[in-house]
Short mmCIF file of C-alpha atoms in Angstrom, two decimals:
data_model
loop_
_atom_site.label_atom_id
_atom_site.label_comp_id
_atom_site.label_asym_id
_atom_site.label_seq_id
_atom_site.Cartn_x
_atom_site.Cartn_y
_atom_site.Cartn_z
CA UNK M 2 21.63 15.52 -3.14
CA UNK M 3 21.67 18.49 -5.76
CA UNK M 4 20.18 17.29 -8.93
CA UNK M 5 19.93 20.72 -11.53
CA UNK M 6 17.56 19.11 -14.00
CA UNK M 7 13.98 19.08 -14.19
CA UNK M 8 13.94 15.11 -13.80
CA UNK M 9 14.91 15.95 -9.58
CA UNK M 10 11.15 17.33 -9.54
CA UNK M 11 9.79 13.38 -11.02
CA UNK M 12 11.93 11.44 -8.49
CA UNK M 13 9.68 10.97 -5.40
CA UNK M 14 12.31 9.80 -3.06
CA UNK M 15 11.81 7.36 -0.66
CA UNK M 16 10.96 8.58 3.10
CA UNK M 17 15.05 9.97 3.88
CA UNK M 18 17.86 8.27 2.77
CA UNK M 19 17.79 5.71 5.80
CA UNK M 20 16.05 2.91 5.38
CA UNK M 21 13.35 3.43 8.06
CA UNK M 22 13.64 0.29 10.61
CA UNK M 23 10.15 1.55 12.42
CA UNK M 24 8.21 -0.62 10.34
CA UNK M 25 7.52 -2.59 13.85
CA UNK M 26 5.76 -5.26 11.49
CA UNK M 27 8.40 -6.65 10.61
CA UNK M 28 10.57 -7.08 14.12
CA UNK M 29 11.07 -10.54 15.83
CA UNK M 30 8.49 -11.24 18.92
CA UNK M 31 9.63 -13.91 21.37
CA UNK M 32 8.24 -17.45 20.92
CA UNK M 33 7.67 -16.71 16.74
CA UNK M 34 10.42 -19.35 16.01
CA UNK M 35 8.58 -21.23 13.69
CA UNK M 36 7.26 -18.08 11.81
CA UNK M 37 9.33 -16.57 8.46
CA UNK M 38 12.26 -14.62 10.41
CA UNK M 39 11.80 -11.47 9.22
CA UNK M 40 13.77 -8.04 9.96
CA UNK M 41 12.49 -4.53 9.80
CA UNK M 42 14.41 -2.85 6.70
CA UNK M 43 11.11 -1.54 4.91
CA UNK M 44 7.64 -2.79 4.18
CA UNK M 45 8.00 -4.32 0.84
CA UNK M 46 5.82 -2.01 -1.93
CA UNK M 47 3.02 -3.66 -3.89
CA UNK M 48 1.73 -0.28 -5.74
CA UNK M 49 4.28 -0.65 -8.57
CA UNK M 50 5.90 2.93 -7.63
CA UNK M 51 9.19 1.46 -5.91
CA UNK M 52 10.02 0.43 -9.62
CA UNK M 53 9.05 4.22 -11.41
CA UNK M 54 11.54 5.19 -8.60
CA UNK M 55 14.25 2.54 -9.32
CA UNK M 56 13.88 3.86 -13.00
CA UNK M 57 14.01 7.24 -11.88
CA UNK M 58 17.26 6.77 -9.80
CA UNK M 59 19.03 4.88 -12.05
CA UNK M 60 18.75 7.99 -14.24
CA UNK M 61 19.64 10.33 -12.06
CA UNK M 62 23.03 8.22 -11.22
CA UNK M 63 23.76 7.66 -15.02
CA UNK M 64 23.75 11.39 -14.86
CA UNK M 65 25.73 11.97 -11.64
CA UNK M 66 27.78 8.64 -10.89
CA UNK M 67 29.23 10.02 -8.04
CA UNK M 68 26.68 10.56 -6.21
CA UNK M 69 26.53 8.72 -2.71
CA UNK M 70 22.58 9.53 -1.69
CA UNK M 71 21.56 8.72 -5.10
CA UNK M 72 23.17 5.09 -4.40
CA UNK M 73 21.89 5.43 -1.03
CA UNK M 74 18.30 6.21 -2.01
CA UNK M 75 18.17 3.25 -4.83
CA UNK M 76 19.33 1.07 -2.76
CA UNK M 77 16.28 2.08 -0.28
CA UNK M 78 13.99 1.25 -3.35
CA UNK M 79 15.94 -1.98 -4.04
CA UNK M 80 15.52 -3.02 -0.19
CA UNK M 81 11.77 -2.04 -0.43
CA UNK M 82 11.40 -4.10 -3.29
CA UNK M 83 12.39 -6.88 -1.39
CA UNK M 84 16.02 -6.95 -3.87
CA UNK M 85 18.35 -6.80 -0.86
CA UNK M 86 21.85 -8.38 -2.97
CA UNK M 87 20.94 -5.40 -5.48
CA UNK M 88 20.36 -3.06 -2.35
CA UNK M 89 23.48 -4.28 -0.78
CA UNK M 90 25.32 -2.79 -3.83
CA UNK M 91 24.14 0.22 -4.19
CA UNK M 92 24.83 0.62 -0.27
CA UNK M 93 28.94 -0.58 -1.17
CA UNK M 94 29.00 2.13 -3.71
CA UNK M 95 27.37 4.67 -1.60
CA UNK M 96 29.98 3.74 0.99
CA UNK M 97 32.65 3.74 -1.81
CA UNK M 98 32.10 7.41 -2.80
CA UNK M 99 31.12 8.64 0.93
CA UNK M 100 33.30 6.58 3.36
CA UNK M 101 31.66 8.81 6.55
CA UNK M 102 28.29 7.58 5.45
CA UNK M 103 26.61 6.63 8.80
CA UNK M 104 23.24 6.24 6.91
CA UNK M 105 24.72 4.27 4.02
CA UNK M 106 26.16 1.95 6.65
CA UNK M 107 23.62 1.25 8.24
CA UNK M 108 21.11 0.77 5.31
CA UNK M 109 23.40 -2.30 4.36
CA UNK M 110 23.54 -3.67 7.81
CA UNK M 111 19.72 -3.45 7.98
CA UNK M 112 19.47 -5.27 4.24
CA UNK M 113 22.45 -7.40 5.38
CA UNK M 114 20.53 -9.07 8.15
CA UNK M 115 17.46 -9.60 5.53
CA UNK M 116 19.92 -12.46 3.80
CA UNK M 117 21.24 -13.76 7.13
CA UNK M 118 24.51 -12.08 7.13
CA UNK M 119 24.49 -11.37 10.94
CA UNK M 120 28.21 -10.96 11.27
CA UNK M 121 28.67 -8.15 8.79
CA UNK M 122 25.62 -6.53 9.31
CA UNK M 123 27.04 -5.77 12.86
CA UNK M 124 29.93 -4.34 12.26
CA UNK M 125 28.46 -2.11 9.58
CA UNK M 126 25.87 -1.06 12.36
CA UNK M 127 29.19 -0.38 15.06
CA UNK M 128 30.61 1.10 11.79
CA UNK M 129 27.46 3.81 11.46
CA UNK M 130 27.90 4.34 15.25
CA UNK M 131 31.52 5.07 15.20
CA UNK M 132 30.78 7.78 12.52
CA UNK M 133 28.16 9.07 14.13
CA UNK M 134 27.50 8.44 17.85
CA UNK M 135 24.57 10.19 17.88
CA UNK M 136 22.94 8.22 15.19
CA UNK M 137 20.04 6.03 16.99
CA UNK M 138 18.75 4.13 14.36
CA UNK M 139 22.17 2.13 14.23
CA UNK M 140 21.82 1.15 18.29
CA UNK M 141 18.36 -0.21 17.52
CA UNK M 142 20.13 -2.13 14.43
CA UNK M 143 22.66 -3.12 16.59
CA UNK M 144 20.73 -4.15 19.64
CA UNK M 145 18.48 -6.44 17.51
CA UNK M 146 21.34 -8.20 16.18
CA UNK M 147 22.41 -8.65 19.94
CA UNK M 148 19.42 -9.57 21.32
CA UNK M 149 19.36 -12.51 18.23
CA UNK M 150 23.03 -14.00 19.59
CA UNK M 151 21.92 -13.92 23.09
CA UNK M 152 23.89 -10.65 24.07
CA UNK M 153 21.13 -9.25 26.18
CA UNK M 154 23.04 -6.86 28.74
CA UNK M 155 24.75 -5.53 25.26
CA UNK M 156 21.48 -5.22 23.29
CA UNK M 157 20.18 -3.49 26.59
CA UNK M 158 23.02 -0.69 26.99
CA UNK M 159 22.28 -0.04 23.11
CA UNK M 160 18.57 0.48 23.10
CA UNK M 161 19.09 2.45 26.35
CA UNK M 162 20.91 5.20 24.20
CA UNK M 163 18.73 4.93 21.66
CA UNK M 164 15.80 5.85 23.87
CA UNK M 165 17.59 9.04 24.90
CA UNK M 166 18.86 9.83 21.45
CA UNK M 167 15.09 9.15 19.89
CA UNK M 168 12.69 9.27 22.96
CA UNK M 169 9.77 9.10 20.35
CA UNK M 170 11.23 6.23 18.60
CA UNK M 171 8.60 3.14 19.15
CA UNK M 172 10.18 0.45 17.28
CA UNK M 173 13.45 1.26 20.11
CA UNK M 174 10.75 0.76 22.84
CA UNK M 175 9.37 -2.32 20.71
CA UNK M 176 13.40 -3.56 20.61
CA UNK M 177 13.68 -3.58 24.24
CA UNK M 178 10.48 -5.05 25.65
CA UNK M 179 11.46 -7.86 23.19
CA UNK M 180 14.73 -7.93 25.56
CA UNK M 181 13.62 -7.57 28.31
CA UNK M 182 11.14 -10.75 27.76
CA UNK M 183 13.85 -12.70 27.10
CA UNK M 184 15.68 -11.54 30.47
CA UNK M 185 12.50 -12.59 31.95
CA UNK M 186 11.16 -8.84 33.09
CA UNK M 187 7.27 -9.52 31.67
CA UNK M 188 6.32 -6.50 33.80
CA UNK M 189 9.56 -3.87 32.21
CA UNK M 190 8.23 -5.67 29.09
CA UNK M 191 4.46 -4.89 29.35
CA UNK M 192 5.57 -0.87 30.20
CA UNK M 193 8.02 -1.14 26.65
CA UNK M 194 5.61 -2.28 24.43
CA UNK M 195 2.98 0.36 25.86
CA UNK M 196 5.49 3.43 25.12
CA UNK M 197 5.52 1.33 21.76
CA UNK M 198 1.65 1.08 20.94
CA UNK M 199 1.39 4.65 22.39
CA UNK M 200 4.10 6.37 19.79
CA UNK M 201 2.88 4.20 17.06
CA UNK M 202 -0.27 2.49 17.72
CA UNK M 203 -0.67 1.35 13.65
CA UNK M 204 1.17 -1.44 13.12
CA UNK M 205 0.65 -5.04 14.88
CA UNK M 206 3.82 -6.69 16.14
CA UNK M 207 4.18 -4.47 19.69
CA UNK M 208 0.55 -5.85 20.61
CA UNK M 209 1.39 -9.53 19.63
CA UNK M 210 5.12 -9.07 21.72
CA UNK M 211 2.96 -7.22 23.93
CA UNK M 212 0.20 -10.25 24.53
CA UNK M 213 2.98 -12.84 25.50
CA UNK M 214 3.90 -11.00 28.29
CA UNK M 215 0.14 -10.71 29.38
CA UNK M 216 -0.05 -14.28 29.05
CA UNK M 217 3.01 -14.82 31.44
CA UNK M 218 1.71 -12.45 34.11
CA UNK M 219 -1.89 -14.61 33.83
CA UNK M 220 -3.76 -11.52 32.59
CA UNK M 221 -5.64 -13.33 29.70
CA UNK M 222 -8.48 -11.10 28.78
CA UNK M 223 -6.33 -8.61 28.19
CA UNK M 224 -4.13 -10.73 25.79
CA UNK M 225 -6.75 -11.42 23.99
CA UNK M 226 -7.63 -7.99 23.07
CA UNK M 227 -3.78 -7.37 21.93
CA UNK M 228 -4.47 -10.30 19.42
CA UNK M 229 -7.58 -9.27 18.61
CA UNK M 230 -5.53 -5.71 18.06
CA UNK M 231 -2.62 -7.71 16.06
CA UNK M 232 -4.80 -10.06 13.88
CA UNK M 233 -6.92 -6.38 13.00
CA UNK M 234 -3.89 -5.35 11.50
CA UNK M 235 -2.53 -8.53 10.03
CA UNK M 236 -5.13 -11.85 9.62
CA UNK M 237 -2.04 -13.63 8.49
CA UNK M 238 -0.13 -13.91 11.53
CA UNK M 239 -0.24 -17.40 12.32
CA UNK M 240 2.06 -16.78 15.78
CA UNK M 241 -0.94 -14.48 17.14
CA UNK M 242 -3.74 -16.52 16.29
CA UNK M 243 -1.98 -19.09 18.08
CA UNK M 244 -1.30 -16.87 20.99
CA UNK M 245 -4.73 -16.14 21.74
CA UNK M 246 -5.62 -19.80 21.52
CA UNK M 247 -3.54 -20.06 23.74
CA UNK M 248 -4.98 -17.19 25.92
CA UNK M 249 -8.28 -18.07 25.27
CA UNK M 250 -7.45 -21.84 26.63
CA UNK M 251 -6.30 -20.54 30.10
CA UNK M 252 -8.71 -18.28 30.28
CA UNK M 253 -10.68 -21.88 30.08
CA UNK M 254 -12.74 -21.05 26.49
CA UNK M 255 -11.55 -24.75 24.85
CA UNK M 256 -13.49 -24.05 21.95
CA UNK M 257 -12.75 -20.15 21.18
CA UNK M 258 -8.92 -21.76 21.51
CA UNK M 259 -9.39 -24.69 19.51
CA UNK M 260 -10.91 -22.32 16.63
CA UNK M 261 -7.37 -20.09 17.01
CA UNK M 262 -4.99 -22.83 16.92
CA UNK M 263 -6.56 -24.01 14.49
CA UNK M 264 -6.41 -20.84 12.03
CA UNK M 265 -2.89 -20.52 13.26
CA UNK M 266 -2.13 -24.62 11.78
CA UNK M 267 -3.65 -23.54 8.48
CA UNK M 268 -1.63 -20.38 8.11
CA UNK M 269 1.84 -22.16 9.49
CA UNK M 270 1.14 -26.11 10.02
CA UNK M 271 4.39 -26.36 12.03
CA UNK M 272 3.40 -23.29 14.50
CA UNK M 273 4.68 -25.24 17.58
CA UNK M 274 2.37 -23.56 19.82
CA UNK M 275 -0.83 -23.99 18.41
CA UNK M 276 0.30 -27.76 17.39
CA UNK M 277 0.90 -27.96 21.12
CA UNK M 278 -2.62 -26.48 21.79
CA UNK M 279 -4.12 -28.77 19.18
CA UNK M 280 -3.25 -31.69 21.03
CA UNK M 281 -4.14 -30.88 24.41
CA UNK M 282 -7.78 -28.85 23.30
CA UNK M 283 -9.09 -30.64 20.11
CA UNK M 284 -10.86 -33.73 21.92
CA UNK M 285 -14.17 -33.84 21.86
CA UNK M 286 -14.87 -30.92 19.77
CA UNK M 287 -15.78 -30.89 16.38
CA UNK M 288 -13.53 -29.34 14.24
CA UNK M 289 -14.74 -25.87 13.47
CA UNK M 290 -12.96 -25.83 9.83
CA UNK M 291 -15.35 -28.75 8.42
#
């Protein structure tokens, strides 16, 4: 984008044009049914500066109205404002002006799945690809939407090219240890989610994916210090304080497990697994929350 006024120098764009899906936080982990379903687009803002940039874009486009990246890069700031129908938009009219945007395609797909619009977030993500084969981020997009109607060989193949497009690319390493645990392959699973932790070891969803697949190969003490790696990040994660209840209960600590499921019931009171945990751990100890 070539803006020749001194307002390009105020405009502190967000990250690239694509809306970064490597904000692992917000991916899926098997067994987090009764959690929010949430999708990694971007990590909403709470510092006030996605509006100044919102402002700032808007101006720039009121000065340049046909320019795609300027739609493209609002409707980044829309998404990471957590306005995906006004992100969605600005992603149309990107697409509008630049039909051969792979990026712009693939932004909508990613705010497209944030209001439940699986169907046409896919084809916008096979519509990035077919612009652009080499573009990973939309066979990570792709393969999650896969993986989320049961389409595991397809979501597989996908996050297989993505690895060789973007070998550094954790959240495509987080994406397939997630598919792989739901073909079953804990072990495949545990390797993923350490090439995941390894390439970005900051954010806390790889470590809770990464803990249920401890817990299915028995190795509890190790779970536990995934949660305890998880809840360091995010406290509010009701599906990993659950998890290491649940860790901590076959590791035969009934009270250390009571205490989790019990933080995970007043974060989400319909968590199934720590209601399940509640009832088989809770008698004859106190409640720890009175």
């Amino acid at each position: 984008m070539i803006v020749r006024n001194g307002l390009a120098h105020k405009i502190a764009l967000i990250g690239a044009t694509t809306l970064s899906a490597a904000a692992l936080a917000g991916c899926e982990t098997v067994g987090s049914a009764a959690s929010p379903r949430q999708y990694a687009v971007v990590e909403t803002d709470t510092t006030g500066a996605t509006n100044v940039n919102i402002a700032s874009l808007t101006e720039v486009i009121q000065r340049n109205p046909n320019d795609a990246a300027a739609y493209n890069t609002r409707g980044a700031a829309y998404a990471r404002a957590g306005q995906f129908n006004d992100a969605i938009a600005d992603f149309t009219k990107a697409i509008s002006i630049d039909p051969n945007s792979g990026s712009a395609y693939n932004n909508r797909a990613l705010a497209e799945r944030q209001v439940g619009r699986d169907a046409a977030a896919l084809q916008d993500f096979s519509k990035a690809i077919s612009i652009d084969p080499n573009y990973g981020p939309a066979y990570i997009g792709r393969a999650n939407v896969e993986r989320a109607q049961g389409n595991l060989d397809q979501a597989l193949s996908d996050l297989n090219v993505a690895i060789r497009l973007m070998p550094e690319s954790a959240e495509a390493y987080h994406a397939r240890g997630l598919v792989r645990q739901k073909q079953g392959q804990e072990t495949q699973a545990i390797a993923d989610f350490d090439a995941a932790i390894d390439r970005n070891p900051f954010v806390s969803a790889p470590y809770a994916a990464r803990g249920q697949s401890l817990i299915a190969t028995n190795q509890y003490p190790k779970a536990i210090e995934d949660y305890n790696a998880a809840l360091n990040v995010n406290n509010k994660d009701a599906t990993s304080w659950a998890y290491r209840g649940l860790a901590y209960e076959k590791s035969g600590q009934r009270k250390e497990a009571l205490e989790n499921y019990q933080r995970a019931a007043v974060i989400d009171p319909n968590n199934a697994v720590a209601r399940a945990g509640l009832g088989r751990v809770q008698g004859g100890v106190g409640s720890l929350f009175n």
